[in-house]
mmCIF file of C-alpha atoms in Angstrom:
data_model
loop_
_atom_site.group_PDB
_atom_site.id
_atom_site.type_symbol
_atom_site.label_atom_id
_atom_site.label_comp_id
_atom_site.label_asym_id
_atom_site.label_seq_id
_atom_site.Cartn_x
_atom_site.Cartn_y
_atom_site.Cartn_z
ATOM 1 C CA UNK A 1447 -31.903 11.821 7.292
ATOM 2 C CA UNK A 1448 -28.956 9.272 6.018
ATOM 3 C CA UNK A 1449 -26.438 8.387 7.758
ATOM 4 C CA UNK A 1450 -23.478 10.991 6.598
ATOM 5 C CA UNK A 1451 -26.368 13.584 6.912
ATOM 6 C CA UNK A 1452 -26.793 11.798 10.326
ATOM 7 C CA UNK A 1453 -23.006 11.856 10.730
ATOM 8 C CA UNK A 1454 -22.521 15.258 10.000
ATOM 9 C CA UNK A 1455 -25.046 17.129 11.865
ATOM 10 C CA UNK A 1456 -23.569 15.290 14.813
ATOM 11 C CA UNK A 1457 -20.241 17.208 14.600
ATOM 12 C CA UNK A 1458 -17.336 15.085 12.302
ATOM 13 C CA UNK A 1459 -14.783 17.535 12.051
ATOM 14 C CA UNK A 1460 -12.817 17.050 9.161
ATOM 15 C CA UNK A 1461 -9.146 17.840 9.287
ATOM 16 C CA UNK A 1462 -6.444 18.874 7.201
ATOM 17 C CA UNK A 1463 -3.286 17.424 6.732
ATOM 18 C CA UNK A 1464 -1.040 18.534 4.180
ATOM 19 C CA UNK A 1465 0.939 16.476 1.630
ATOM 20 C CA UNK A 1466 4.481 15.240 3.368
ATOM 21 C CA UNK A 1467 7.938 14.236 2.787
ATOM 22 C CA UNK A 1468 8.995 14.234 5.419
ATOM 23 C CA UNK A 1469 11.272 11.852 4.339
ATOM 24 C CA UNK A 1470 14.554 14.170 2.605
ATOM 25 C CA UNK A 1471 13.105 17.361 3.800
ATOM 26 C CA UNK A 1472 10.688 18.324 0.680
ATOM 27 C CA UNK A 1473 9.637 17.684 -2.357
ATOM 28 C CA UNK A 1474 5.892 16.879 -1.758
ATOM 29 C CA UNK A 1475 4.187 19.110 -4.243
ATOM 30 C CA UNK A 1476 3.201 21.129 -1.162
ATOM 31 C CA UNK A 1477 0.795 23.241 -2.706
ATOM 32 C CA UNK A 1478 -2.924 21.974 -1.505
ATOM 33 C CA UNK A 1479 -3.900 19.918 0.917
ATOM 34 C CA UNK A 1480 -6.248 17.023 1.851
ATOM 35 C CA UNK A 1481 -9.688 17.070 3.927
ATOM 36 C CA UNK A 1482 -9.652 13.531 5.715
ATOM 37 C CA UNK A 1483 -10.802 11.991 8.622
ATOM 38 C CA UNK A 1484 -9.900 9.872 11.510
ATOM 39 C CA UNK A 1485 -11.282 5.824 11.799
ATOM 40 C CA UNK A 1486 -14.649 6.100 12.538
ATOM 41 C CA UNK A 1487 -15.905 9.955 11.482
ATOM 42 C CA UNK A 1488 -16.393 11.351 7.838
ATOM 43 C CA UNK A 1489 -18.105 14.793 6.523
ATOM 44 C CA UNK A 1490 -20.984 15.456 4.325
ATOM 45 C CA UNK A 1491 -22.408 18.490 2.478
ATOM 46 C CA UNK A 1492 -23.468 21.845 4.329
ATOM 47 C CA UNK A 1493 -26.593 21.852 1.553
ATOM 48 C CA UNK A 1494 -26.338 18.768 0.008
ATOM 49 C CA UNK A 1495 -25.855 19.838 -3.608
ATOM 50 C CA UNK A 1496 -23.128 17.974 -4.165
ATOM 51 C CA UNK A 1497 -22.703 13.991 -3.698
ATOM 52 C CA UNK A 1498 -20.130 12.782 -1.334
ATOM 53 C CA UNK A 1499 -17.719 10.487 -2.094
ATOM 54 C CA UNK A 1500 -15.820 8.528 1.222
ATOM 55 C CA UNK A 1501 -12.792 6.884 -0.099
ATOM 56 C CA UNK A 1502 -11.428 4.903 3.282
ATOM 57 C CA UNK A 1503 -6.862 4.280 2.158
ATOM 58 C CA UNK A 1504 -3.550 3.593 4.275
ATOM 59 C CA UNK A 1505 -2.689 6.994 5.498
ATOM 60 C CA UNK A 1506 0.729 6.723 3.385
ATOM 61 C CA UNK A 1507 -1.448 7.778 0.314
ATOM 62 C CA UNK A 1508 -2.243 11.180 2.100
ATOM 63 C CA UNK A 1509 0.358 11.997 4.129
ATOM 64 C CA UNK A 1510 3.511 10.192 3.286
ATOM 65 C CA UNK A 1511 7.445 10.662 3.360
ATOM 66 C CA UNK A 1512 7.008 10.706 -0.443
ATOM 67 C CA UNK A 1513 4.988 13.122 -2.755
ATOM 68 C CA UNK A 1514 1.734 11.981 -1.805
ATOM 69 C CA UNK A 1515 -0.943 11.447 -4.065
ATOM 70 C CA UNK A 1516 -3.892 11.972 -2.187
ATOM 71 C CA UNK A 1517 -4.390 15.339 -2.184
ATOM 72 C CA UNK A 1518 -3.537 16.071 -5.794
ATOM 73 C CA UNK A 1519 -6.206 13.125 -6.890
ATOM 74 C CA UNK A 1520 -8.745 14.851 -4.396
ATOM 75 C CA UNK A 1521 -8.149 18.180 -6.430
ATOM 76 C CA UNK A 1522 -8.405 16.729 -9.934
ATOM 77 C CA UNK A 1523 -11.694 14.764 -9.078
ATOM 78 C CA UNK A 1524 -13.517 17.513 -7.040
ATOM 79 C CA UNK A 1525 -11.954 19.971 -10.767
ATOM 80 C CA UNK A 1526 -14.511 17.337 -13.020
ATOM 81 C CA UNK A 1527 -16.797 15.583 -11.277
ATOM 82 C CA UNK A 1528 -19.914 17.156 -9.480
ATOM 83 C CA UNK A 1529 -18.515 15.722 -6.204
ATOM 84 C CA UNK A 1530 -16.574 16.423 -2.917
ATOM 85 C CA UNK A 1531 -14.363 13.415 -2.317
ATOM 86 C CA UNK A 1532 -13.713 13.119 1.574
ATOM 87 C CA UNK A 1533 -10.555 10.417 2.311
ATOM 88 C CA UNK A 1534 -10.762 8.768 5.762
ATOM 89 C CA UNK A 1535 -7.148 6.631 7.166
ATOM 90 C CA UNK A 1536 -8.772 4.973 10.167
ATOM 91 C CA UNK A 1537 -5.779 3.967 12.187
ATOM 92 C CA UNK A 1538 -6.028 0.010 11.692
ATOM 93 C CA UNK A 1539 -6.276 0.788 7.702
ATOM 94 C CA UNK A 1540 -8.463 -2.396 6.616
ATOM 95 C CA UNK A 1541 -8.988 -3.698 9.749
ATOM 96 C CA UNK A 1542 -11.818 -0.514 10.759
ATOM 97 C CA UNK A 1543 -14.256 -1.662 7.775
ATOM 98 C CA UNK A 1544 -13.663 -5.879 9.800
ATOM 99 C CA UNK A 1545 -13.949 -5.204 12.503
ATOM 100 C CA UNK A 1546 -17.681 -2.412 11.930
ATOM 101 C CA UNK A 1547 -18.830 -5.202 9.232
ATOM 102 C CA UNK A 1548 -18.304 -7.820 11.577
ATOM 103 C CA UNK A 1549 -20.295 -5.740 14.453
ATOM 104 C CA UNK A 1550 -23.181 -5.362 12.697
ATOM 105 C CA UNK A 1551 -22.424 -1.205 12.724
ATOM 106 C CA UNK A 1552 -22.527 0.945 10.044
ATOM 107 C CA UNK A 1553 -19.503 1.226 7.278
ATOM 108 C CA UNK A 1554 -19.287 4.856 6.888
ATOM 109 C CA UNK A 1555 -17.054 5.194 3.312
ATOM 110 C CA UNK A 1556 -18.499 3.779 -0.079
ATOM 111 C CA UNK A 1557 -15.046 2.205 -1.075
ATOM 112 C CA UNK A 1558 -11.255 1.540 -0.167
ATOM 113 C CA UNK A 1559 -7.945 2.329 -2.012
ATOM 114 C CA UNK A 1560 -4.975 0.229 -0.674
ATOM 115 C CA UNK A 1561 -5.979 -3.784 -0.619
ATOM 116 C CA UNK A 1562 -3.847 -6.374 -1.929
ATOM 117 C CA UNK A 1563 -3.968 -9.561 -1.923
ATOM 118 C CA UNK A 1564 -3.584 -10.896 1.627
ATOM 119 C CA UNK A 1565 -6.542 -8.603 2.269
ATOM 120 C CA UNK A 1566 -8.867 -10.356 0.588
ATOM 121 C CA UNK A 1567 -7.711 -13.513 2.405
ATOM 122 C CA UNK A 1568 -8.799 -11.385 5.974
ATOM 123 C CA UNK A 1569 -11.762 -10.266 4.700
ATOM 124 C CA UNK A 1570 -13.150 -13.884 3.123
ATOM 125 C CA UNK A 1571 -11.284 -15.911 6.186
ATOM 126 C CA UNK A 1572 -13.781 -13.191 9.082
ATOM 127 C CA UNK A 1573 -16.939 -12.538 7.121
ATOM 128 C CA UNK A 1574 -19.256 -14.557 6.563
ATOM 129 C CA UNK A 1575 -21.610 -11.803 4.876
ATOM 130 C CA UNK A 1576 -18.511 -10.580 3.126
ATOM 131 C CA UNK A 1577 -17.012 -7.222 2.820
ATOM 132 C CA UNK A 1578 -17.267 -5.469 -0.879
ATOM 133 C CA UNK A 1579 -19.427 -5.596 -4.008
ATOM 134 C CA UNK A 1580 -18.590 -6.730 -7.821
ATOM 135 C CA UNK A 1581 -16.367 -4.403 -9.508
ATOM 136 C CA UNK A 1582 -18.999 -3.528 -11.923
ATOM 137 C CA UNK A 1583 -18.813 -1.595 -15.077
ATOM 138 C CA UNK A 1584 -15.344 0.511 -14.115
ATOM 139 C CA UNK A 1585 -13.594 2.460 -17.820
ATOM 140 C CA UNK A 1586 -10.618 1.569 -18.166
ATOM 141 C CA UNK A 1587 -10.909 -1.973 -16.501
ATOM 142 C CA UNK A 1588 -9.284 -3.814 -20.308
ATOM 143 C CA UNK A 1589 -6.185 -1.519 -19.997
ATOM 144 C CA UNK A 1590 -4.921 -3.368 -16.793
ATOM 145 C CA UNK A 1591 -1.762 -5.967 -17.541
ATOM 146 C CA UNK A 1592 -2.471 -8.871 -17.641
ATOM 147 C CA UNK A 1593 -1.132 -10.790 -14.601
ATOM 148 C CA UNK A 1594 -2.198 -7.968 -11.675
ATOM 149 C CA UNK A 1595 -5.601 -9.701 -11.101
ATOM 150 C CA UNK A 1596 -5.475 -10.964 -7.630
ATOM 151 C CA UNK A 1597 -9.037 -10.862 -6.832
ATOM 152 C CA UNK A 1598 -10.294 -14.279 -8.436
ATOM 153 C CA UNK A 1599 -14.334 -12.791 -6.693
ATOM 154 C CA UNK A 1600 -13.534 -9.827 -9.074
ATOM 155 C CA UNK A 1601 -14.924 -7.296 -6.664
ATOM 156 C CA UNK A 1602 -11.184 -5.659 -6.570
ATOM 157 C CA UNK A 1603 -9.039 -4.491 -9.690
ATOM 158 C CA UNK A 1604 -5.285 -2.807 -9.517
ATOM 159 C CA UNK A 1605 -4.585 0.755 -9.800
ATOM 160 C CA UNK A 1606 -0.889 0.208 -9.120
ATOM 161 C CA UNK A 1607 1.875 -2.115 -8.032
ATOM 162 C CA UNK A 1608 4.711 -2.162 -6.888
ATOM 163 C CA UNK A 1609 8.004 -4.636 -5.956
ATOM 164 C CA UNK A 1610 9.464 -5.082 -2.649
ATOM 165 C CA UNK A 1611 13.500 -4.781 -2.179
ATOM 166 C CA UNK A 1612 16.055 -3.667 -0.368
ATOM 167 C CA UNK A 1613 17.145 0.504 -0.605
ATOM 168 C CA UNK A 1614 20.225 1.182 0.916
ATOM 169 C CA UNK A 1615 22.409 3.898 1.098
ATOM 170 C CA UNK A 1616 25.432 3.010 -1.099
ATOM 171 C CA UNK A 1617 27.853 5.670 0.369
ATOM 172 C CA UNK A 1618 27.256 3.700 3.755
ATOM 173 C CA UNK A 1619 27.272 -0.157 2.569
ATOM 174 C CA UNK A 1620 27.040 -2.780 0.100
ATOM 175 C CA UNK A 1621 23.168 -4.999 0.175
ATOM 176 C CA UNK A 1622 23.735 -8.517 0.361
ATOM 177 C CA UNK A 1623 23.116 -10.384 -3.291
ATOM 178 C CA UNK A 1624 21.044 -12.842 -0.991
ATOM 179 C CA UNK A 1625 18.449 -13.691 2.169
ATOM 180 C CA UNK A 1626 21.795 -15.911 3.812
ATOM 181 C CA UNK A 1627 23.721 -12.506 3.052
ATOM 182 C CA UNK A 1628 21.268 -10.530 5.930
ATOM 183 C CA UNK A 1629 23.095 -12.864 7.633
ATOM 184 C CA UNK A 1630 26.894 -11.865 7.875
ATOM 185 C CA UNK A 1631 27.624 -10.295 11.016
ATOM 186 C CA UNK A 1632 29.414 -6.433 8.506
ATOM 187 C CA UNK A 1633 25.836 -6.636 8.326
ATOM 188 C CA UNK A 1634 24.716 -6.772 11.870
ATOM 189 C CA UNK A 1635 21.885 -4.359 12.690
ATOM 190 C CA UNK A 1636 22.534 -2.766 9.451
ATOM 191 C CA UNK A 1637 18.445 -3.542 8.130
ATOM 192 C CA UNK A 1638 15.413 -2.027 8.866
ATOM 193 C CA UNK A 1639 11.673 -3.069 7.894
ATOM 194 C CA UNK A 1640 8.685 -3.200 9.606
ATOM 195 C CA UNK A 1641 5.890 -5.332 11.272
ATOM 196 C CA UNK A 1642 3.918 -7.862 8.692
ATOM 197 C CA UNK A 1643 1.030 -7.397 11.177
ATOM 198 C CA UNK A 1644 0.453 -4.272 10.632
ATOM 199 C CA UNK A 1645 2.192 -3.083 8.252
ATOM 200 C CA UNK A 1646 1.739 -4.365 4.067
ATOM 201 C CA UNK A 1647 5.382 -4.007 3.290
ATOM 202 C CA UNK A 1648 5.993 -5.660 6.385
ATOM 203 C CA UNK A 1649 4.068 -8.266 5.785
ATOM 204 C CA UNK A 1650 5.263 -8.872 1.788
ATOM 205 C CA UNK A 1651 8.365 -8.887 3.066
ATOM 206 C CA UNK A 1652 7.472 -11.986 5.515
ATOM 207 C CA UNK A 1653 6.038 -13.687 2.392
ATOM 208 C CA UNK A 1654 9.600 -12.686 0.126
ATOM 209 C CA UNK A 1655 11.004 -15.144 3.573
ATOM 210 C CA UNK A 1656 8.409 -17.743 3.378
ATOM 211 C CA UNK A 1657 8.645 -18.402 -0.292
ATOM 212 C CA UNK A 1658 12.125 -18.579 0.423
ATOM 213 C CA UNK A 1659 12.615 -20.519 2.598
ATOM 214 C CA UNK A 1660 9.480 -22.702 3.492
ATOM 215 C CA UNK A 1661 6.511 -22.718 5.112
ATOM 216 C CA UNK A 1662 8.580 -25.172 8.123
ATOM 217 C CA UNK A 1663 11.473 -22.902 7.057
ATOM 218 C CA UNK A 1664 10.368 -19.104 7.835
ATOM 219 C CA UNK A 1665 10.692 -19.203 11.315
ATOM 220 C CA UNK A 1666 14.586 -20.361 11.762
ATOM 221 C CA UNK A 1667 15.625 -17.752 9.150
ATOM 222 C CA UNK A 1668 13.442 -15.019 11.646
ATOM 223 C CA UNK A 1669 15.745 -16.378 14.431
ATOM 224 C CA UNK A 1670 18.521 -15.836 12.616
ATOM 225 C CA UNK A 1671 17.680 -12.297 10.987
ATOM 226 C CA UNK A 1672 16.930 -10.906 14.800
ATOM 227 C CA UNK A 1673 20.032 -13.138 16.270
ATOM 228 C CA UNK A 1674 21.871 -10.119 13.532
ATOM 229 C CA UNK A 1675 19.805 -7.355 15.073
ATOM 230 C CA UNK A 1676 17.318 -6.752 12.522
ATOM 231 C CA UNK A 1677 14.680 -3.303 13.631
ATOM 232 C CA UNK A 1678 11.226 -3.943 12.996
ATOM 233 C CA UNK A 1679 8.852 -0.849 13.123
ATOM 234 C CA UNK A 1680 5.249 -0.699 12.767
ATOM 235 C CA UNK A 1681 4.435 0.871 9.731
ATOM 236 C CA UNK A 1682 5.940 1.336 6.401
ATOM 237 C CA UNK A 1683 6.168 5.451 7.400
ATOM 238 C CA UNK A 1684 8.435 4.679 10.020
ATOM 239 C CA UNK A 1685 10.720 2.202 8.757
ATOM 240 C CA UNK A 1686 11.311 4.693 5.943
ATOM 241 C CA UNK A 1687 12.543 7.610 8.422
ATOM 242 C CA UNK A 1688 14.277 5.969 10.857
ATOM 243 C CA UNK A 1689 16.060 5.047 7.663
ATOM 244 C CA UNK A 1690 16.573 8.575 6.284
ATOM 245 C CA UNK A 1691 17.625 9.534 9.448
ATOM 246 C CA UNK A 1692 20.719 7.416 9.656
ATOM 247 C CA UNK A 1693 19.497 5.097 12.236
ATOM 248 C CA UNK A 1694 20.452 2.128 9.836
ATOM 249 C CA UNK A 1695 22.087 1.740 6.354
ATOM 250 C CA UNK A 1696 19.265 0.225 4.600
ATOM 251 C CA UNK A 1697 15.457 -0.559 4.768
ATOM 252 C CA UNK A 1698 12.791 -3.192 3.022
ATOM 253 C CA UNK A 1699 11.054 -0.638 0.601
ATOM 254 C CA UNK A 1700 10.173 -0.677 -3.112
ATOM 255 C CA UNK A 1701 11.918 -0.809 -6.003
ATOM 256 C CA UNK A 1702 11.221 2.393 -6.961
ATOM 257 C CA UNK A 1703 12.868 4.514 -4.642
ATOM 258 C CA UNK A 1704 15.249 6.241 -6.975
ATOM 259 C CA UNK A 1705 12.226 7.571 -8.464
ATOM 260 C CA UNK A 1706 11.618 9.424 -5.320
ATOM 261 C CA UNK A 1707 14.678 10.469 -4.612
ATOM 262 C CA UNK A 1708 15.489 12.050 -8.617
ATOM 263 C CA UNK A 1709 12.168 14.038 -7.772
ATOM 264 C CA UNK A 1710 14.092 15.335 -4.601
ATOM 265 C CA UNK A 1711 17.093 15.710 -6.113
ATOM 266 C CA UNK A 1712 18.785 13.483 -3.688
ATOM 267 C CA UNK A 1713 22.249 11.770 -4.028
ATOM 268 C CA UNK A 1714 20.949 8.106 -5.866
ATOM 269 C CA UNK A 1715 24.685 6.599 -4.147
ATOM 270 C CA UNK A 1716 22.978 7.073 -1.176
ATOM 271 C CA UNK A 1717 19.552 5.684 -2.525
ATOM 272 C CA UNK A 1718 20.920 1.631 -4.201
ATOM 273 C CA UNK A 1719 18.133 -0.808 -4.943
ATOM 274 C CA UNK A 1720 19.127 -4.306 -4.416
ATOM 275 C CA UNK A 1721 16.699 -7.731 -5.542
ATOM 276 C CA UNK A 1722 17.926 -10.529 -2.606
ATOM 277 C CA UNK A 1723 18.299 -13.630 -4.522
ATOM 278 C CA UNK A 1724 17.005 -11.841 -8.130
ATOM 279 C CA UNK A 1725 13.719 -11.816 -6.908
ATOM 280 C CA UNK A 1726 11.089 -9.011 -5.940
ATOM 281 C CA UNK A 1727 7.983 -10.090 -4.061
ATOM 282 C CA UNK A 1728 5.305 -8.509 -6.469
ATOM 283 C CA UNK A 1729 2.495 -5.969 -4.453
ATOM 284 C CA UNK A 1730 -0.354 -5.729 -6.920
ATOM 285 C CA UNK A 1731 -2.930 -2.705 -5.133
ATOM 286 C CA UNK A 1732 -6.555 -2.392 -5.697
ATOM 287 C CA UNK A 1733 -9.596 -0.484 -4.929
ATOM 288 C CA UNK A 1734 -13.193 -2.156 -4.136
ATOM 289 C CA UNK A 1735 -16.533 -0.693 -2.956
ATOM 290 C CA UNK A 1736 -17.801 -1.590 -0.374
ATOM 291 C CA UNK A 1737 -21.364 -3.354 -0.502
ATOM 292 C CA UNK A 1738 -24.609 -1.252 1.084
ATOM 293 C CA UNK A 1739 -22.499 2.275 -0.067
ATOM 294 C CA UNK A 1740 -24.455 4.902 -0.400
ATOM 295 C CA UNK A 1741 -22.370 5.886 -3.970
ATOM 296 C CA UNK A 1742 -21.739 2.848 -5.764
ATOM 297 C CA UNK A 1743 -22.192 4.447 -9.186
ATOM 298 C CA UNK A 1744 -20.021 8.108 -8.257
ATOM 299 C CA UNK A 1745 -17.570 5.186 -6.879
ATOM 300 C CA UNK A 1746 -17.344 3.367 -10.028
ATOM 301 C CA UNK A 1747 -17.344 6.111 -11.656
ATOM 302 C CA UNK A 1748 -13.924 7.647 -9.547
ATOM 303 C CA UNK A 1749 -12.470 3.831 -10.129
ATOM 304 C CA UNK A 1750 -12.352 4.841 -13.703
ATOM 305 C CA UNK A 1751 -10.973 7.429 -13.251
ATOM 306 C CA UNK A 1752 -7.939 6.909 -11.342
ATOM 307 C CA UNK A 1753 -7.036 4.271 -14.753
ATOM 308 C CA UNK A 1754 -7.621 6.930 -17.078
ATOM 309 C CA UNK A 1755 -4.047 7.358 -18.457
ATOM 310 C CA UNK A 1756 -2.920 10.548 -17.237
ATOM 311 C CA UNK A 1757 -4.186 10.356 -13.774
ATOM 312 C CA UNK A 1758 -2.271 6.401 -13.968
ATOM 313 C CA UNK A 1759 1.067 8.038 -14.380
ATOM 314 C CA UNK A 1760 0.324 10.770 -12.129
ATOM 315 C CA UNK A 1761 -0.320 8.342 -8.983
ATOM 316 C CA UNK A 1762 2.889 6.059 -9.988
ATOM 317 C CA UNK A 1763 4.704 9.387 -10.117
ATOM 318 C CA UNK A 1764 3.661 10.644 -6.609
ATOM 319 C CA UNK A 1765 2.970 7.253 -4.850
ATOM 320 C CA UNK A 1766 5.856 5.877 -5.998
ATOM 321 C CA UNK A 1767 5.391 2.502 -7.467
ATOM 322 C CA UNK A 1768 4.240 1.624 -11.273
ATOM 323 C CA UNK A 1769 1.315 1.935 -13.209
ATOM 324 C CA UNK A 1770 -1.535 -1.074 -13.111
ATOM 325 C CA UNK A 1771 -2.469 -0.214 -17.113
ATOM 326 C CA UNK A 1772 -0.359 -0.293 -20.225
ATOM 327 C CA UNK A 1773 -2.107 3.104 -21.180
ATOM 328 C CA UNK A 1774 -0.878 5.013 -18.796
ATOM 329 C CA UNK A 1775 0.902 8.436 -18.731
ATOM 330 C CA UNK A 1776 4.868 8.380 -17.398
ATOM 331 C CA UNK A 1777 7.566 10.474 -18.037
ATOM 332 C CA UNK A 1778 10.308 9.836 -20.915
ATOM 333 C CA UNK A 1779 13.519 8.723 -17.372
ATOM 334 C CA UNK A 1780 11.091 6.802 -15.387
ATOM 335 C CA UNK A 1781 11.763 3.386 -16.760
ATOM 336 C CA UNK A 1782 15.442 4.687 -15.974
ATOM 337 C CA UNK A 1783 14.091 5.018 -11.917
ATOM 338 C CA UNK A 1784 11.496 2.570 -11.675
ATOM 339 C CA UNK A 1785 13.318 -1.360 -11.857
ATOM 340 C CA UNK A 1786 11.590 -4.176 -11.762
ATOM 341 C CA UNK A 1787 13.830 -7.310 -10.923
ATOM 342 C CA UNK A 1788 14.427 -10.168 -12.722
ATOM 343 C CA UNK A 1789 12.361 -12.354 -10.822
ATOM 344 C CA UNK A 1790 8.986 -11.201 -9.972
ATOM 345 C CA UNK A 1791 7.628 -13.482 -7.464
ATOM 346 C CA UNK A 1792 4.276 -13.443 -5.050
ATOM 347 C CA UNK A 1793 1.292 -15.958 -3.855
ATOM 348 C CA UNK A 1794 -2.206 -16.001 -4.646
ATOM 349 C CA UNK A 1795 -5.129 -15.607 -3.304
ATOM 350 C CA UNK A 1796 -5.595 -19.284 -3.122
ATOM 351 C CA UNK A 1797 -2.622 -19.806 -1.669
ATOM 352 C CA UNK A 1798 -2.400 -17.557 0.687
ATOM 353 C CA UNK A 1799 -6.206 -18.412 1.948
ATOM 354 C CA UNK A 1800 -5.975 -21.095 4.990
ATOM 355 C CA UNK A 1801 -2.417 -20.091 5.469
ATOM 356 C CA UNK A 1802 -1.535 -16.386 5.922
ATOM 357 C CA UNK A 1803 -2.679 -15.170 9.013
ATOM 358 C CA UNK A 1804 -1.082 -18.894 11.111
ATOM 359 C CA UNK A 1805 2.385 -17.654 9.303
ATOM 360 C CA UNK A 1806 2.174 -13.743 10.959
ATOM 361 C CA UNK A 1807 0.741 -15.607 14.027
ATOM 362 C CA UNK A 1808 3.483 -17.482 14.240
ATOM 363 C CA UNK A 1809 5.799 -15.018 13.453
ATOM 364 C CA UNK A 1810 4.117 -12.988 16.038
ATOM 365 C CA UNK A 1811 4.281 -15.352 18.732
ATOM 366 C CA UNK A 1812 8.161 -16.647 18.226
ATOM 367 C CA UNK A 1813 9.845 -12.620 17.387
ATOM 368 C CA UNK A 1814 8.237 -11.546 21.208
ATOM 369 C CA UNK A 1815 9.618 -14.518 22.976
ATOM 370 C CA UNK A 1816 12.858 -14.006 21.099
#
């Protein structure tokens, strides 16, 4: 009995969750459901007649305030392939798999979707034997835009990318143009961001402040932000929902926000974008196959499926990000709504290795003590 059949026989149950859009009260396709599993469980085939691909990812890809692409991707993939796709969304995201590998426990997924550079650094700093296999032969890989590749060891390939920015309600405030402007008294209590220890968006914003103020200066800046009543929530979904509910006029999010707002016929004046210091922190998201996966060939077929021009365009719209490939098929007005910063900035793998964990730990200690 293989591990998937064993888990099925053990009664692991799938759960159903509707692709959500809590932020603006509607706008998801609402026409289908995602089959997903909580952490540590998965499901298998009743008769073994088709392969099952289990994909770990972050919860917002399945059920977020925007129009999550998870249900649509699952439906299209299963229609075209003689296979079943099961999403798995552990609450601690990639750390779930790092902890299982570190403990010598079987990893019950075939691949992970939603990796970024600091994730890979964490994997390599934590595990002696690694977590992911070489990416191998994946259709469409050559279409990925130059400059998006972030794994020097060839395990992960990007499927989309985004830029961190401020999103603000232009009817309530005008966001400052600089980092220092966030410290002004007129913006006291105006900003919601995310915990960099638990949120990729919050971590990207923290890294942007380190880019701006340096490793020796970013904690002083955050101390000033705390003095100006910045609010830090656990996840992007938590922060965006709080902002959507009017709890503060500014939130750290993505420069594609107006794509989502336009889909929901929202007032775009309430969804304004600000690139602090004319910069946006680039945050490409990638995917990789777990070393020892049950279905590595199917996993690579899925990766190629996600890089197809029609799928790339749809994921970009539904995940409210930029596509990873040059060949993506996007709506005509996408470029008007999805804003790119005058100056993209980011840290590379080699810059983060040996540093990012300490930066986050130092931030946690200071934030908790203030």
